PDB file of C-alpha atoms in Angstrom:
ATOM      1  CA  UNK H 190       9.717 -22.056 -10.010  1.00 38.00           C
ATOM      2  CA  UNK H 191      11.619 -18.789  -9.596  1.00 40.00           C
ATOM      3  CA  UNK H 192       8.437 -16.749  -9.948  1.00 42.00           C
ATOM      4  CA  UNK H 193       6.771 -18.878  -7.297  1.00 39.00           C
ATOM      5  CA  UNK H 194       9.541 -18.071  -4.845  1.00 42.00           C
ATOM      6  CA  UNK H 195       9.245 -14.379  -5.662  1.00 41.00           C
ATOM      7  CA  UNK H 196       5.507 -14.064  -5.140  1.00 41.00           C
ATOM      8  CA  UNK H 197       5.663 -15.965  -1.849  1.00 45.00           C
ATOM      9  CA  UNK H 198       8.117 -13.578  -0.221  1.00 44.00           C
ATOM     10  CA  UNK H 199       5.464 -11.597   1.658  1.00 51.00           C
ATOM     11  CA  UNK H 200       3.038 -13.932   3.415  1.00 57.00           C
ATOM     12  CA  UNK H 201       0.747 -13.246   6.356  1.00 56.00           C
ATOM     13  CA  UNK H 202       2.586 -15.603   8.683  1.00 61.00           C
ATOM     14  CA  UNK H 203       5.849 -13.816   7.909  1.00 72.00           C
ATOM     15  CA  UNK H 204       4.473 -10.321   8.251  1.00 70.00           C
ATOM     16  CA  UNK H 205       5.123  -9.688  11.937  1.00 71.00           C
ATOM     17  CA  UNK H 206       8.787 -10.679  11.633  1.00 79.00           C
ATOM     18  CA  UNK H 207       9.204  -8.329   8.685  1.00 79.00           C
ATOM     19  CA  UNK H 208       7.575  -5.479  10.610  1.00 75.00           C
ATOM     20  CA  UNK H 209       9.939  -6.082  13.530  1.00 80.00           C
ATOM     21  CA  UNK H 210      12.964  -6.162  11.216  1.00 85.00           C
ATOM     22  CA  UNK H 211      11.904  -2.934   9.492  1.00 81.00           C
ATOM     23  CA  UNK H 212      11.420  -1.227  12.858  1.00 80.00           C
ATOM     24  CA  UNK H 213      15.106  -1.720  13.771  1.00 87.00           C
ATOM     25  CA  UNK H 214      16.311   0.740  11.134  1.00 88.00           C
ATOM     26  CA  UNK H 215      18.954  -1.804  10.037  1.00 93.00           C
ATOM     27  CA  UNK H 216      19.171  -3.057   6.416  1.00 95.00           C
ATOM     28  CA  UNK H 217      18.319  -6.741   6.037  1.00 96.00           C
ATOM     29  CA  UNK H 218      17.755  -9.593   3.609  1.00 96.00           C
ATOM     30  CA  UNK H 219      14.803 -11.945   3.625  1.00 92.00           C
ATOM     31  CA  UNK H 220      14.073 -15.098   1.655  1.00 92.00           C
ATOM     32  CA  UNK H 221      12.236 -18.405   1.808  1.00 89.00           C
ATOM     33  CA  UNK H 222      13.845 -21.815   1.911  1.00 90.00           C
ATOM     34  CA  UNK H 223      12.614 -24.935   0.105  1.00 88.00           C
ATOM     35  CA  UNK H 224      10.119 -25.615   2.920  1.00 85.00           C
ATOM     36  CA  UNK H 225       8.607 -22.131   2.702  1.00 83.00           C
ATOM     37  CA  UNK H 226      10.201 -20.980   5.963  1.00 86.00           C
ATOM     38  CA  UNK H 227      11.290 -17.360   6.089  1.00 89.00           C
ATOM     39  CA  UNK H 228      14.866 -16.325   6.842  1.00 94.00           C
ATOM     40  CA  UNK H 229      15.898 -12.799   7.827  1.00 95.00           C
ATOM     41  CA  UNK H 230      19.542 -11.710   7.937  1.00 97.00           C
ATOM     42  CA  UNK H 231      20.231  -8.348   9.559  1.00 96.00           C
ATOM     43  CA  UNK H 232      23.047  -6.425   7.868  1.00 96.00           C
ATOM     44  CA  UNK H 233      24.534  -4.886  10.991  1.00 93.00           C
ATOM     45  CA  UNK H 234      27.705  -2.784  11.146  1.00 91.00           C
ATOM     46  CA  UNK H 235      29.704  -5.756  12.403  1.00 93.00           C
ATOM     47  CA  UNK H 236      28.796  -7.714   9.251  1.00 92.00           C
ATOM     48  CA  UNK H 237      30.356  -5.715   6.373  1.00 94.00           C
ATOM     49  CA  UNK H 238      30.591  -8.762   4.092  1.00 96.00           C
ATOM     50  CA  UNK H 239      27.955 -11.432   3.414  1.00 97.00           C
ATOM     51  CA  UNK H 240      28.600 -14.629   1.467  1.00 97.00           C
ATOM     52  CA  UNK H 241      25.967 -16.270  -0.728  1.00 97.00           C
ATOM     53  CA  UNK H 242      26.146 -19.848  -1.921  1.00 96.00           C
ATOM     54  CA  UNK H 243      25.135 -23.472  -1.587  1.00 96.00           C
ATOM     55  CA  UNK H 244      27.711 -24.206   1.110  1.00 96.00           C
ATOM     56  CA  UNK H 245      26.325 -24.563   4.614  1.00 95.00           C
ATOM     57  CA  UNK H 246      28.838 -22.075   6.017  1.00 96.00           C
ATOM     58  CA  UNK H 247      27.668 -19.239   3.743  1.00 97.00           C
ATOM     59  CA  UNK H 248      25.803 -16.401   5.440  1.00 97.00           C
ATOM     60  CA  UNK H 249      22.997 -16.847   2.916  1.00 97.00           C
ATOM     61  CA  UNK H 250      23.117 -20.627   2.606  1.00 97.00           C
ATOM     62  CA  UNK H 251      20.879 -21.795  -0.250  1.00 97.00           C
ATOM     63  CA  UNK H 252      21.764 -25.464   0.108  1.00 96.00           C
ATOM     64  CA  UNK H 253      18.559 -26.729  -1.531  1.00 95.00           C
ATOM     65  CA  UNK H 254      19.046 -24.799  -4.795  1.00 95.00           C
ATOM     66  CA  UNK H 255      21.105 -26.887  -7.190  1.00 95.00           C
ATOM     67  CA  UNK H 256      21.455 -23.942  -9.600  1.00 95.00           C
ATOM     68  CA  UNK H 257      23.371 -21.970  -6.961  1.00 96.00           C
ATOM     69  CA  UNK H 258      27.158 -22.381  -6.933  1.00 96.00           C
ATOM     70  CA  UNK H 259      28.929 -23.460  -3.753  1.00 95.00           C
ATOM     71  CA  UNK H 260      30.413 -19.965  -3.537  1.00 94.00           C
ATOM     72  CA  UNK H 261      28.056 -17.851  -5.603  1.00 96.00           C
ATOM     73  CA  UNK H 262      28.290 -14.131  -4.771  1.00 96.00           C
ATOM     74  CA  UNK H 263      29.052 -11.539  -2.104  1.00 96.00           C
ATOM     75  CA  UNK H 264      27.252  -8.607  -0.574  1.00 97.00           C
ATOM     76  CA  UNK H 265      29.601  -5.908   0.675  1.00 97.00           C
ATOM     77  CA  UNK H 266      29.072  -2.669   2.546  1.00 95.00           C
ATOM     78  CA  UNK H 267      30.670   0.328   0.827  1.00 93.00           C
ATOM     79  CA  UNK H 268      30.267   3.443   2.908  1.00 89.00           C
ATOM     80  CA  UNK H 269      26.538   3.769   3.622  1.00 88.00           C
ATOM     81  CA  UNK H 270      25.532   1.538   0.693  1.00 93.00           C
ATOM     82  CA  UNK H 271      25.274  -2.193   0.179  1.00 96.00           C
ATOM     83  CA  UNK H 272      26.494  -3.734  -3.064  1.00 97.00           C
ATOM     84  CA  UNK H 273      26.108  -7.111  -4.743  1.00 97.00           C
ATOM     85  CA  UNK H 274      29.366  -8.482  -6.127  1.00 96.00           C
ATOM     86  CA  UNK H 275      29.557 -11.298  -8.695  1.00 93.00           C
ATOM     87  CA  UNK H 276      33.011 -11.464 -10.238  1.00 88.00           C
ATOM     88  CA  UNK H 277      32.426 -14.734 -12.035  1.00 84.00           C
ATOM     89  CA  UNK H 278      32.270 -16.980  -8.965  1.00 80.00           C
ATOM     90  CA  UNK H 279      28.851 -18.300  -9.960  1.00 90.00           C
ATOM     91  CA  UNK H 280      28.109 -20.661 -12.824  1.00 90.00           C
ATOM     92  CA  UNK H 281      24.604 -19.359 -13.517  1.00 93.00           C
ATOM     93  CA  UNK H 282      25.048 -15.709 -12.566  1.00 94.00           C
ATOM     94  CA  UNK H 283      23.377 -13.325 -10.118  1.00 96.00           C
ATOM     95  CA  UNK H 284      20.443 -11.081 -10.989  1.00 96.00           C
ATOM     96  CA  UNK H 285      18.923  -7.897  -9.565  1.00 94.00           C
ATOM     97  CA  UNK H 286      15.359  -7.128 -10.636  1.00 91.00           C
ATOM     98  CA  UNK H 287      15.785  -9.479 -13.603  1.00 90.00           C
ATOM     99  CA  UNK H 288      19.084  -8.045 -14.869  1.00 94.00           C
ATOM    100  CA  UNK H 289      22.275 -10.091 -14.648  1.00 94.00           C
ATOM    101  CA  UNK H 290      25.004  -8.428 -12.605  1.00 92.00           C
ATOM    102  CA  UNK H 291      28.630  -8.495 -13.668  1.00 91.00           C
ATOM    103  CA  UNK H 292      31.050  -7.036 -11.159  1.00 93.00           C
ATOM    104  CA  UNK H 293      29.580  -4.731  -8.499  1.00 94.00           C
ATOM    105  CA  UNK H 294      26.049  -3.304  -8.282  1.00 96.00           C
ATOM    106  CA  UNK H 295      24.698  -0.877  -5.666  1.00 95.00           C
ATOM    107  CA  UNK H 296      21.482  -2.108  -4.055  1.00 96.00           C
ATOM    108  CA  UNK H 297      18.327  -0.148  -3.320  1.00 93.00           C
ATOM    109  CA  UNK H 298      15.369  -0.804  -1.064  1.00 89.00           C
ATOM    110  CA  UNK H 299      13.201  -3.728  -2.241  1.00 84.00           C
ATOM    111  CA  UNK H 300      15.665  -4.877  -4.879  1.00 91.00           C
ATOM    112  CA  UNK H 301      14.962  -8.520  -5.723  1.00 90.00           C
ATOM    113  CA  UNK H 302      18.122 -10.567  -5.942  1.00 95.00           C
ATOM    114  CA  UNK H 303      17.987 -13.908  -7.732  1.00 95.00           C
ATOM    115  CA  UNK H 304      20.510 -16.690  -7.190  1.00 96.00           C
ATOM    116  CA  UNK H 305      19.616 -19.879  -9.059  1.00 94.00           C
ATOM    117  CA  UNK H 306      15.825 -20.099  -8.638  1.00 92.00           C
ATOM    118  CA  UNK H 307      15.812 -18.472  -5.198  1.00 93.00           C
ATOM    119  CA  UNK H 308      14.752 -14.859  -4.695  1.00 92.00           C
ATOM    120  CA  UNK H 309      16.260 -12.786  -1.876  1.00 94.00           C
ATOM    121  CA  UNK H 310      14.868  -9.333  -1.118  1.00 91.00           C
ATOM    122  CA  UNK H 311      17.125  -6.516   0.070  1.00 94.00           C
ATOM    123  CA  UNK H 312      15.521  -4.040   2.467  1.00 91.00           C
ATOM    124  CA  UNK H 313      16.692  -0.692   3.732  1.00 87.00           C
ATOM    125  CA  UNK H 314      14.392   0.057   6.618  1.00 64.00           C
ATOM    126  CA  UNK H 315      12.278   3.176   6.377  1.00 50.00           C
ATOM    127  CA  UNK H 316      13.830   4.258   9.686  1.00 46.00           C
ATOM    128  CA  UNK H 317      17.389   4.032   8.378  1.00 44.00           C
ATOM    129  CA  UNK H 318      19.053   7.440   8.179  1.00 44.00           C
ATOM    130  CA  UNK H 319      18.730   8.982   4.742  1.00 43.00           C
ATOM    131  CA  UNK H 320      16.556   6.215   3.291  1.00 42.00           C
ATOM    132  CA  UNK H 321      12.986   6.365   2.078  1.00 42.00           C
ATOM    133  CA  UNK H 322      11.253   3.044   1.671  1.00 39.00           C
ATOM    134  CA  UNK H 323       8.605   2.784  -1.013  1.00 39.00           C
ATOM    135  CA  UNK H 324       6.420   1.278   1.703  1.00 39.00           C
ATOM    136  CA  UNK H 325       6.663   4.566   3.574  1.00 40.00           C
ATOM    137  CA  UNK H 326       5.192   7.652   1.955  1.00 36.00           C
ATOM    138  CA  UNK H 327       7.757  10.460   1.547  1.00 34.00           C
ATOM    139  CA  UNK H 328       8.211  12.771   4.518  1.00 33.00           C
ATOM    140  CA  UNK H 329       7.110  12.471   8.099  1.00 35.00           C
ATOM    141  CA  UNK H 330       4.070  10.489   9.136  1.00 41.00           C
ATOM    142  CA  UNK H 331       2.165  13.644   9.962  1.00 42.00           C
ATOM    143  CA  UNK H 332       2.332  14.773   6.336  1.00 49.00           C
ATOM    144  CA  UNK H 333       0.177  11.882   5.104  1.00 63.00           C
ATOM    145  CA  UNK H 334      -3.366  13.168   4.599  1.00 72.00           C
ATOM    146  CA  UNK H 335      -5.892  10.765   6.092  1.00 81.00           C
ATOM    147  CA  UNK H 336      -9.518  11.286   6.990  1.00 88.00           C
ATOM    148  CA  UNK H 337     -10.808  10.105  10.364  1.00 90.00           C
ATOM    149  CA  UNK H 338     -12.572   7.164   8.727  1.00 93.00           C
ATOM    150  CA  UNK H 339      -9.413   6.126   6.839  1.00 91.00           C
ATOM    151  CA  UNK H 340      -7.491   6.160  10.093  1.00 91.00           C
ATOM    152  CA  UNK H 341     -10.155   3.966  11.680  1.00 94.00           C
ATOM    153  CA  UNK H 342      -9.949   1.591   8.708  1.00 95.00           C
ATOM    154  CA  UNK H 343      -6.179   1.277   9.115  1.00 94.00           C
ATOM    155  CA  UNK H 344      -6.521   0.551  12.833  1.00 93.00           C
ATOM    156  CA  UNK H 345      -9.101  -2.133  12.075  1.00 94.00           C
ATOM    157  CA  UNK H 346      -6.913  -3.585   9.304  1.00 93.00           C
ATOM    158  CA  UNK H 347      -3.846  -3.879  11.535  1.00 89.00           C
ATOM    159  CA  UNK H 348      -5.593  -4.817  14.794  1.00 88.00           C
ATOM    160  CA  UNK H 349      -5.410  -8.646  14.437  1.00 87.00           C
ATOM    161  CA  UNK H 350      -1.657  -8.570  13.829  1.00 81.00           C
ATOM    162  CA  UNK H 351      -0.767  -5.864  16.328  1.00 78.00           C
ATOM    163  CA  UNK H 352      -2.973  -7.496  18.925  1.00 74.00           C
ATOM    164  CA  UNK H 353      -1.347 -10.883  18.213  1.00 68.00           C
ATOM    165  CA  UNK H 354      -4.754 -12.494  17.679  1.00 73.00           C
ATOM    166  CA  UNK H 355      -3.970 -13.463  14.086  1.00 74.00           C
ATOM    167  CA  UNK H 356      -1.145 -13.554  11.547  1.00 73.00           C
ATOM    168  CA  UNK H 357      -3.338 -12.027   8.834  1.00 83.00           C
ATOM    169  CA  UNK H 358      -4.797  -8.522   8.430  1.00 89.00           C
ATOM    170  CA  UNK H 359      -8.529  -8.011   8.974  1.00 92.00           C
ATOM    171  CA  UNK H 360     -10.837  -8.810   6.056  1.00 93.00           C
ATOM    172  CA  UNK H 361     -13.102  -6.209   4.487  1.00 95.00           C
ATOM    173  CA  UNK H 362     -16.203  -7.616   6.268  1.00 96.00           C
ATOM    174  CA  UNK H 363     -14.342  -7.531   9.610  1.00 95.00           C
ATOM    175  CA  UNK H 364     -13.286  -3.924   8.996  1.00 95.00           C
ATOM    176  CA  UNK H 365     -16.812  -2.982   7.929  1.00 96.00           C
ATOM    177  CA  UNK H 366     -18.258  -4.393  11.144  1.00 96.00           C
ATOM    178  CA  UNK H 367     -15.769  -2.483  13.295  1.00 95.00           C
ATOM    179  CA  UNK H 368     -16.118   0.918  11.602  1.00 94.00           C
ATOM    180  CA  UNK H 369     -19.844   0.599  10.807  1.00 95.00           C
ATOM    181  CA  UNK H 370     -19.574   0.935   7.037  1.00 95.00           C
ATOM    182  CA  UNK H 371     -20.734  -1.222   4.165  1.00 96.00           C
ATOM    183  CA  UNK H 372     -18.256  -3.652   2.664  1.00 96.00           C
ATOM    184  CA  UNK H 373     -18.403  -1.736  -0.631  1.00 96.00           C
ATOM    185  CA  UNK H 374     -17.492   1.491   1.179  1.00 95.00           C
ATOM    186  CA  UNK H 375     -14.558  -0.255   2.862  1.00 95.00           C
ATOM    187  CA  UNK H 376     -13.348  -1.539  -0.519  1.00 95.00           C
ATOM    188  CA  UNK H 377     -13.455   1.974  -1.949  1.00 95.00           C
ATOM    189  CA  UNK H 378     -11.436   3.394   0.957  1.00 94.00           C
ATOM    190  CA  UNK H 379      -8.941   0.538   0.711  1.00 94.00           C
ATOM    191  CA  UNK H 380      -8.355   1.232  -2.979  1.00 92.00           C
ATOM    192  CA  UNK H 381      -7.558   4.838  -2.125  1.00 92.00           C
ATOM    193  CA  UNK H 382      -5.200   3.788   0.661  1.00 92.00           C
ATOM    194  CA  UNK H 383      -3.330   1.424  -1.665  1.00 90.00           C
ATOM    195  CA  UNK H 384      -2.711   4.380  -3.991  1.00 88.00           C
ATOM    196  CA  UNK H 385      -1.605   6.687  -1.153  1.00 85.00           C
ATOM    197  CA  UNK H 386       0.979   4.139  -0.038  1.00 84.00           C
ATOM    198  CA  UNK H 387       2.229   3.435  -3.587  1.00 83.00           C
ATOM    199  CA  UNK H 388       0.946  -0.130  -3.468  1.00 85.00           C
ATOM    200  CA  UNK H 389      -1.492   0.046  -6.361  1.00 82.00           C
ATOM    201  CA  UNK H 390       0.723  -1.912  -8.757  1.00 81.00           C
ATOM    202  CA  UNK H 391       1.288  -4.872  -6.436  1.00 80.00           C
ATOM    203  CA  UNK H 392      -0.543  -8.181  -6.935  1.00 79.00           C
ATOM    204  CA  UNK H 393      -3.915  -8.107  -5.220  1.00 76.00           C
ATOM    205  CA  UNK H 394      -2.967 -10.795  -2.701  1.00 71.00           C
ATOM    206  CA  UNK H 395       0.035  -8.743  -1.503  1.00 79.00           C
ATOM    207  CA  UNK H 396      -1.563  -5.312  -1.136  1.00 87.00           C
ATOM    208  CA  UNK H 397      -3.174  -5.809   2.285  1.00 87.00           C
ATOM    209  CA  UNK H 398      -0.064  -7.329   3.821  1.00 83.00           C
ATOM    210  CA  UNK H 399       2.172  -4.597   2.455  1.00 82.00           C
ATOM    211  CA  UNK H 400      -0.253  -1.911   3.617  1.00 87.00           C
ATOM    212  CA  UNK H 401       0.069  -3.182   7.187  1.00 85.00           C
ATOM    213  CA  UNK H 402       3.875  -3.085   6.889  1.00 77.00           C
ATOM    214  CA  UNK H 403       3.715   0.419   5.426  1.00 76.00           C
ATOM    215  CA  UNK H 404       1.413   1.761   8.133  1.00 80.00           C
ATOM    216  CA  UNK H 405       3.473   0.342  10.992  1.00 72.00           C
ATOM    217  CA  UNK H 406       6.787   1.458   9.457  1.00 64.00           C
ATOM    218  CA  UNK H 407       5.495   4.984   8.794  1.00 67.00           C
ATOM    219  CA  UNK H 408       4.610   5.615  12.430  1.00 67.00           C
ATOM    220  CA  UNK H 409       1.059   6.623  11.527  1.00 76.00           C
ATOM    221  CA  UNK H 410      -0.326   4.393  14.242  1.00 74.00           C
ATOM    222  CA  UNK H 411       0.965   3.893  17.774  1.00 68.00           C
ATOM    223  CA  UNK H 412       0.597   0.866  20.069  1.00 65.00           C
ATOM    224  CA  UNK H 413      -2.088   2.638  22.098  1.00 70.00           C
ATOM    225  CA  UNK H 414      -4.276   2.782  18.946  1.00 74.00           C
ATOM    226  CA  UNK H 415      -4.886  -0.929  19.357  1.00 72.00           C
TER     227      UNK H 415
END
């Protein structure tokens, strides 16, 4: 059940909200509840401490997860970093990327926190000062080498979401029709783009969604491109 929650974290219908959250430059958490609805909690400067637990008054209220303690863990801001704190409050423990945390642990972008059977993802936006998201290639957007056809492919990929005509990226046949290439040629270019954006190791069903997030967050494309 825990793995199911983890693999569902990035879904097409959630993508636009994630893009908007990333664009703020503010760290945030996102997770799914028992009904598959996405929750996003912005970790703003006026929220230096975040409570996690099964109680309804917790900031991250996981009321449906019976393996989560009523008061399970804390997230605290320490300087410019966010940390997960579990000092024995929880019965079943808190985990980061599969490793149980005892005491305090500094969080990094895309760390997967597990409380009970619920996965919560920590994000440091690619626009946050001093941070480099793995969804954003290192350096400024202009340093990413793209051919004209790859740029056209990315515009076609993102167009349905950025144009608010769909909650899913364009399919390979849709991209092929727009850029006047064969579907096989589009697939080859997409494989290269996944590698350029460090997405090659993701599950196949997540790569396209994450590529859209990466492209928008990197600033490679502007609104007038659509």
